[in-house]
Short mmCIF file of C-alpha atoms and ligand atoms in Angstrom, two decimals:
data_model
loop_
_atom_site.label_atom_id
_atom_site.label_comp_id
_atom_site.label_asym_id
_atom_site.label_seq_id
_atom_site.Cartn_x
_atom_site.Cartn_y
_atom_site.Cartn_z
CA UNK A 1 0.00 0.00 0.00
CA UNK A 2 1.08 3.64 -0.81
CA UNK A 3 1.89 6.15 2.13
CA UNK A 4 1.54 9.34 -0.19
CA UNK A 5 2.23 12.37 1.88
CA UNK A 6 1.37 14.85 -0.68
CA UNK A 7 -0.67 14.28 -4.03
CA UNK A 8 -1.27 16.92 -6.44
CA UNK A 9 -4.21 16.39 -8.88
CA UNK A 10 -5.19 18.61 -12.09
CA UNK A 11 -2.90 21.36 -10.23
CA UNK A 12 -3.17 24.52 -13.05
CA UNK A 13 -1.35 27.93 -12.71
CA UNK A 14 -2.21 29.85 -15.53
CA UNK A 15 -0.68 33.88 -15.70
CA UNK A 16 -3.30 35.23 -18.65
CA UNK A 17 -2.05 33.22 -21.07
CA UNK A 18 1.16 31.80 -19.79
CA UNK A 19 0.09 28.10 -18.47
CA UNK A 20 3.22 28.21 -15.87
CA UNK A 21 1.62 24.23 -14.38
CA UNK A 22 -1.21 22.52 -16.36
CA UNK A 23 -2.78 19.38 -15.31
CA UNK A 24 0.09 18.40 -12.53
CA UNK A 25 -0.67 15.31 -10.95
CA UNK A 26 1.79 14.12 -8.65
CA UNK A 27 1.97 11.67 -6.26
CA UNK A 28 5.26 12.22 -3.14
CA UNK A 29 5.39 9.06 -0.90
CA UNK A 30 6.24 9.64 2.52
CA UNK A 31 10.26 9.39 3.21
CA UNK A 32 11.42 10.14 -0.19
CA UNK A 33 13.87 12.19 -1.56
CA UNK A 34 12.57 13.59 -5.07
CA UNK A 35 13.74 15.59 -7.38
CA UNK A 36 12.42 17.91 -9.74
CA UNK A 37 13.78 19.16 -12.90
CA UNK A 38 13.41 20.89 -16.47
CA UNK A 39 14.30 23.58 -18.23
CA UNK A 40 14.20 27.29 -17.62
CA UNK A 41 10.26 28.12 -17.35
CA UNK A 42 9.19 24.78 -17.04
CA UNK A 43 7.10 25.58 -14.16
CA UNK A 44 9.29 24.03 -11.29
CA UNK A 45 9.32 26.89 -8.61
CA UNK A 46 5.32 27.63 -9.28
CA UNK A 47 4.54 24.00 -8.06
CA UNK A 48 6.23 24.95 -5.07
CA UNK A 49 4.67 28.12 -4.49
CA UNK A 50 1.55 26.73 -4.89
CA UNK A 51 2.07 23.84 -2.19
CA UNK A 52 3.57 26.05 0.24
CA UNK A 53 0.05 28.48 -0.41
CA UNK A 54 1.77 31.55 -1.96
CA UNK A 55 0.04 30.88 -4.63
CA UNK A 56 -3.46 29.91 -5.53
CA UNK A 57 -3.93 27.50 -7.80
CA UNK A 58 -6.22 28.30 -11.09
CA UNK A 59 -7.40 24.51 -10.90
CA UNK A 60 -6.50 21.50 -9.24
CA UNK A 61 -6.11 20.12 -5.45
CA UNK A 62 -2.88 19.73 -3.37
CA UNK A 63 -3.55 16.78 -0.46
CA UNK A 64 -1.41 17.06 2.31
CA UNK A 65 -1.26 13.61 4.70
CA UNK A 66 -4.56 13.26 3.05
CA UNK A 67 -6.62 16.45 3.52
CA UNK A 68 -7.10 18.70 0.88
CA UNK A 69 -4.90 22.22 1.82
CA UNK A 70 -5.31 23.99 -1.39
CA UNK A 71 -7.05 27.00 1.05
CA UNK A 72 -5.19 27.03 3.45
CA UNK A 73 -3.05 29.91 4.13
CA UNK A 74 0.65 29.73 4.36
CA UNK A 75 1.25 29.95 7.79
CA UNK A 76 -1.50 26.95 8.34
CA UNK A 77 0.36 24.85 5.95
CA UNK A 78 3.50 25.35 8.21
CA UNK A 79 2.30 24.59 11.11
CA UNK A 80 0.92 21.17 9.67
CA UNK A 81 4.53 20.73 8.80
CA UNK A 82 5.55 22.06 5.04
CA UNK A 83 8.34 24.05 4.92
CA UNK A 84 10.37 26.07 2.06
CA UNK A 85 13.50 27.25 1.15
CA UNK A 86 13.33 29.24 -1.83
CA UNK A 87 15.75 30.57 -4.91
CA UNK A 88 15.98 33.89 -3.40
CA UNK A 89 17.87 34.55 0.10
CA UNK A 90 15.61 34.60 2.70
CA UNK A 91 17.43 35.20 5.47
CA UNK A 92 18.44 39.22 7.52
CA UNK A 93 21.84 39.77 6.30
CA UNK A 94 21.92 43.03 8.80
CA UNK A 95 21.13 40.45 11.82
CA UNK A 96 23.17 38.00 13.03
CA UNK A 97 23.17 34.27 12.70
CA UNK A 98 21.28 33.65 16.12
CA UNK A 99 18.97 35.88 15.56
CA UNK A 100 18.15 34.96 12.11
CA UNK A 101 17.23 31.33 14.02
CA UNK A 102 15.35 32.64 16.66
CA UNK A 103 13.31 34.58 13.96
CA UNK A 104 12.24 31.50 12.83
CA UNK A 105 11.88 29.59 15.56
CA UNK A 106 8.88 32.05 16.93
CA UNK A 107 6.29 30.27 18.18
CA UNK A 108 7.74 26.87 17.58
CA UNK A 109 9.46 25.99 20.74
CA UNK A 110 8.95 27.67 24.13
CA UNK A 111 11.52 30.57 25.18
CA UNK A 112 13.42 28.06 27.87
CA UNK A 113 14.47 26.30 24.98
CA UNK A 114 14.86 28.52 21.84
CA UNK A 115 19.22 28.64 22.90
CA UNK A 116 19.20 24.88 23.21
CA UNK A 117 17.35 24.72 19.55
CA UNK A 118 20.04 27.22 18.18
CA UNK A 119 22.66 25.27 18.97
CA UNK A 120 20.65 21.97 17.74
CA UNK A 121 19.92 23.53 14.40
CA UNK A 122 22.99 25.30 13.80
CA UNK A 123 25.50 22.01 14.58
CA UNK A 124 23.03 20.23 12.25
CA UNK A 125 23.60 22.40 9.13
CA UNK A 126 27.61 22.49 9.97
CA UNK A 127 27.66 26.46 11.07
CA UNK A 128 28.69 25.89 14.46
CA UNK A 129 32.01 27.27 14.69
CA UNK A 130 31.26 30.60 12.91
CA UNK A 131 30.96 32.17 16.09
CA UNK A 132 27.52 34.70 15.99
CA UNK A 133 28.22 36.97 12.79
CA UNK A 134 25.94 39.16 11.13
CA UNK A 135 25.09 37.19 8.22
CA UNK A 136 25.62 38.98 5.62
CA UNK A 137 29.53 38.69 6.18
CA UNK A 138 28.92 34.97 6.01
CA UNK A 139 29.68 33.17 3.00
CA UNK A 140 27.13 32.27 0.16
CA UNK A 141 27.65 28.87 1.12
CA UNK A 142 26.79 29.39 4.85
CA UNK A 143 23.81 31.33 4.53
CA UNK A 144 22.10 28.56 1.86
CA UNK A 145 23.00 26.32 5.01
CA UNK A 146 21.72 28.89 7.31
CA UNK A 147 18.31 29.13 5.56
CA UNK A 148 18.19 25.41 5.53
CA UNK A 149 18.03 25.41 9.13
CA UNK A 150 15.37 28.13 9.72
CA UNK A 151 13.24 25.78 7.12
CA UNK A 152 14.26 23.24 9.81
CA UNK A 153 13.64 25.09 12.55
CA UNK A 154 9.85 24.32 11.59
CA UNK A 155 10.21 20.93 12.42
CA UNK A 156 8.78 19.83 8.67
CA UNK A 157 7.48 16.66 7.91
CA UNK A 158 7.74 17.93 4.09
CA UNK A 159 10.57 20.14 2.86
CA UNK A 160 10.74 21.85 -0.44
CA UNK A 161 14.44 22.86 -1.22
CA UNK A 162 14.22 25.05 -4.86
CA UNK A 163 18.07 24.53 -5.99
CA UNK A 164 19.70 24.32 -2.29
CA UNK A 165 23.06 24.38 -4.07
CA UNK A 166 23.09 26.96 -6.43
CA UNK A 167 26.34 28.65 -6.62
CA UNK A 168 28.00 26.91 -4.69
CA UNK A 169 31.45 25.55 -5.58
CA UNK A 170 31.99 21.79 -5.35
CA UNK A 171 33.58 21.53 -1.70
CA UNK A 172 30.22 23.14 -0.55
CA UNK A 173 28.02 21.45 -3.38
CA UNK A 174 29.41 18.14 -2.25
CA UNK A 175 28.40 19.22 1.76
CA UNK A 176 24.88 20.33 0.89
CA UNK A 177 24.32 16.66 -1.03
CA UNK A 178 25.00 15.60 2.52
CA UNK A 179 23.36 17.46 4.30
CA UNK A 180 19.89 17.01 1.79
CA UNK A 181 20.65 13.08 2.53
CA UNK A 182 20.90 13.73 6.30
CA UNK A 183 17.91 15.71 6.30
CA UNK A 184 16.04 12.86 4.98
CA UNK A 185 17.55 10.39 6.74
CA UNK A 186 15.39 12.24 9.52
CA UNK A 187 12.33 10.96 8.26
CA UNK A 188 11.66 14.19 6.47
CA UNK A 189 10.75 13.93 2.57
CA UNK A 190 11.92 15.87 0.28
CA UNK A 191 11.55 17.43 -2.69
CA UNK A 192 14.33 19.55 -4.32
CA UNK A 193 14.56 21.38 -7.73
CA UNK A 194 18.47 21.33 -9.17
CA UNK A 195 19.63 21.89 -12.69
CA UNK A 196 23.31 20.70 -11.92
CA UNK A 197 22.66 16.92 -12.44
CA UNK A 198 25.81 16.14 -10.53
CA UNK A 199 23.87 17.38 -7.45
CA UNK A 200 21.48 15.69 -8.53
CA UNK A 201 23.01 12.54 -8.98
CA UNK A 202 24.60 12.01 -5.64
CA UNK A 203 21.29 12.47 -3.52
CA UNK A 204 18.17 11.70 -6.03
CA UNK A 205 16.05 8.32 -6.38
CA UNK A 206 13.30 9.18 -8.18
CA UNK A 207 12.61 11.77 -10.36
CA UNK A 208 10.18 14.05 -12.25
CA UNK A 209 10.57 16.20 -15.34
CA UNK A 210 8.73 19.05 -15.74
CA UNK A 211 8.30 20.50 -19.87
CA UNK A 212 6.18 23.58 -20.45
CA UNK A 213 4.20 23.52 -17.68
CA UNK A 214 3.45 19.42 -17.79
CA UNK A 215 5.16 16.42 -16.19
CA UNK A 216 6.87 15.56 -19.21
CA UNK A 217 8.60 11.78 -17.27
CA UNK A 218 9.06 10.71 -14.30
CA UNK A 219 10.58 7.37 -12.64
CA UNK A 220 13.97 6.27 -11.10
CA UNK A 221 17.00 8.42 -11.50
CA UNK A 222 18.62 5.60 -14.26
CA UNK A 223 15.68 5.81 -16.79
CA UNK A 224 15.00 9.44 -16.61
CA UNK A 225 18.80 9.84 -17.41
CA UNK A 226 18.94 7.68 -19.98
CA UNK A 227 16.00 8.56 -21.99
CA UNK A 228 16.06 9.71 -25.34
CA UNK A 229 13.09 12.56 -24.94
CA UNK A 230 14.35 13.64 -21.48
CA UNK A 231 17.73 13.87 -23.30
CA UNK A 232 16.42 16.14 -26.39
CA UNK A 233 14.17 18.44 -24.37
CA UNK A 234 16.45 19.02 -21.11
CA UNK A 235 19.60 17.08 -20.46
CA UNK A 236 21.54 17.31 -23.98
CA UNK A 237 21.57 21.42 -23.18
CA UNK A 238 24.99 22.15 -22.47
N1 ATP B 301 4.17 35.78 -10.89
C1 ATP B 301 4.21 35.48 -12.19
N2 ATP B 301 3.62 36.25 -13.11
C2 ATP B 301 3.65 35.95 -14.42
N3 ATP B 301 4.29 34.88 -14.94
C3 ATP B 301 4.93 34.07 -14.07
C4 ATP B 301 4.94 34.33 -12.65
N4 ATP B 301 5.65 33.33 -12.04
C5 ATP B 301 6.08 32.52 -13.03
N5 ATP B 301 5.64 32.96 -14.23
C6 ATP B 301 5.89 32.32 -15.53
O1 ATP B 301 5.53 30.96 -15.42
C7 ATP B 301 6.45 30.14 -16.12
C8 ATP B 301 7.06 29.12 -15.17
O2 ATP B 301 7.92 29.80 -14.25
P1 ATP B 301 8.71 29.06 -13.08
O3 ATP B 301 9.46 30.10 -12.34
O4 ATP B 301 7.76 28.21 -12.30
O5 ATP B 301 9.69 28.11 -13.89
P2 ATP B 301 10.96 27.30 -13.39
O6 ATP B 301 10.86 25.96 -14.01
O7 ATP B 301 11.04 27.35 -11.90
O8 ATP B 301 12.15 28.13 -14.04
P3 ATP B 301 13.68 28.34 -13.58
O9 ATP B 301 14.36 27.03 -13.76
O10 ATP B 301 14.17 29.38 -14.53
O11 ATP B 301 13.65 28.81 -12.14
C9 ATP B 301 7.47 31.07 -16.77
O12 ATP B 301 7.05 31.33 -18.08
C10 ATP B 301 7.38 32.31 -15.92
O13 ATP B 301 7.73 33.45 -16.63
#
């Protein structure tokens, strides 16, 4: 028997005449690591804003541990447990690290044990011996990892990571594939968007590829890599 932990069905995002997702229907199991991924436009990063409730679909449902969440706000989503990080930097570069944490740990833990969580979170996602900077004289590296951790700092059952290692150099490429696995190895599923298909490669089982808007394939990591189509339309680009 399945364990799907989030099913999209007929899930549509049309802007005027630009069909960014049409007709979606996906189906995450519970525990996996999937990956999404397609060429510029395809429609990868609207599928996640639409499951994290930013935004509304034009048709469609999005199931969540079996209950329909398509309208449900953002912040009710979260709290049953989905959690982003997105393209852009989301983190206070004019705070510092802790407080960045403690931003996102509001309302999540209780204020005896916010430090403890700090330190929980931040030895997790390898930042530990930064000291407390302000972020934005950390590396590009360390705040991807730092925004990983506020995601964390949710507690998700379901994280959405939209190209976690984007330029990053291969030492720190090569951590965050690590880090992605250990974050599974959690329990947590996850779904990631990458175009670098070494990233890919080291962390992905199964995987779906988004064309124009449509799941174009999708199966294990082996057969979408070695399939002619997939090869034509995304992975023969240089
Ligand atoms: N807010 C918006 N308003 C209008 N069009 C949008 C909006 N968001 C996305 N689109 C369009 O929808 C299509 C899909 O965009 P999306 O960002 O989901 O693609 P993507 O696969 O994530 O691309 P990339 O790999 O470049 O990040 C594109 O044509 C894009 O221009």
């Amino acid at each position: 028997m399945t364990d799907a932990i989030l099913e999209l069905k007929g899930l549509s995002k049309y802007f005027g005449g630009i069909k960014a997702n049409d007709d979606v229907n996906m189906s995450i199991e519970r525990g996996e690591l999937h990956c999404l991924i397609g060429p510029n436009g395809a429609g990868k990063s609207t599928i996640f804003r639409m499951i994290m409730g930013e935004y509304p679909p034009t048709k469609g449902e999005i199931i969540y541990e079996g209950k329909n969440i398509t309208k449900l706000k953002m912040w009710q989503r979260a709290y049953r447990g989905i959690s982003i990080k997105m393209q852009i930097p989301g983190v206070f570069g004019e705070l510092s690290l802790y407080d960045n944490i403690r931003i996102a740990l509001q309302k999540h833990v209780s204020q005896q044990e916010v430090e403890a969580e700090i330190q929980r979170l931040i030895h997790f996602v390898g930042i530990q011996d930064l000291g407390n900077p302000l972020v934005k004289n950390m590396s590009h590296g360390q705040q991807q990892w730092l925004e990983i951790a506020m995601a964390l700092a949710l507690r998700p059952k379901l994280l959405l990571l939209d190209e976690p290692a984007a330029g990053m150099g291969p030492e720190e490429t090569e951590f965050t594939a690590q880090l992605v696995k250990k974050i599974n190895a959690q329990g947590i599923t996850v779904i990631f968007i990458d175009h670098d298909m070494n990233f890919v490669r080291r962390i992905a089982k199964r995987v779906t590829v988004l064309h124009c808007g449509k799941i174009f394939k999708e199966g294990p990591l082996e057969e979408i890599e070695a399939d002619k189509d997939v090869i034509q339309i995304y992975l023969g680009e240089d």
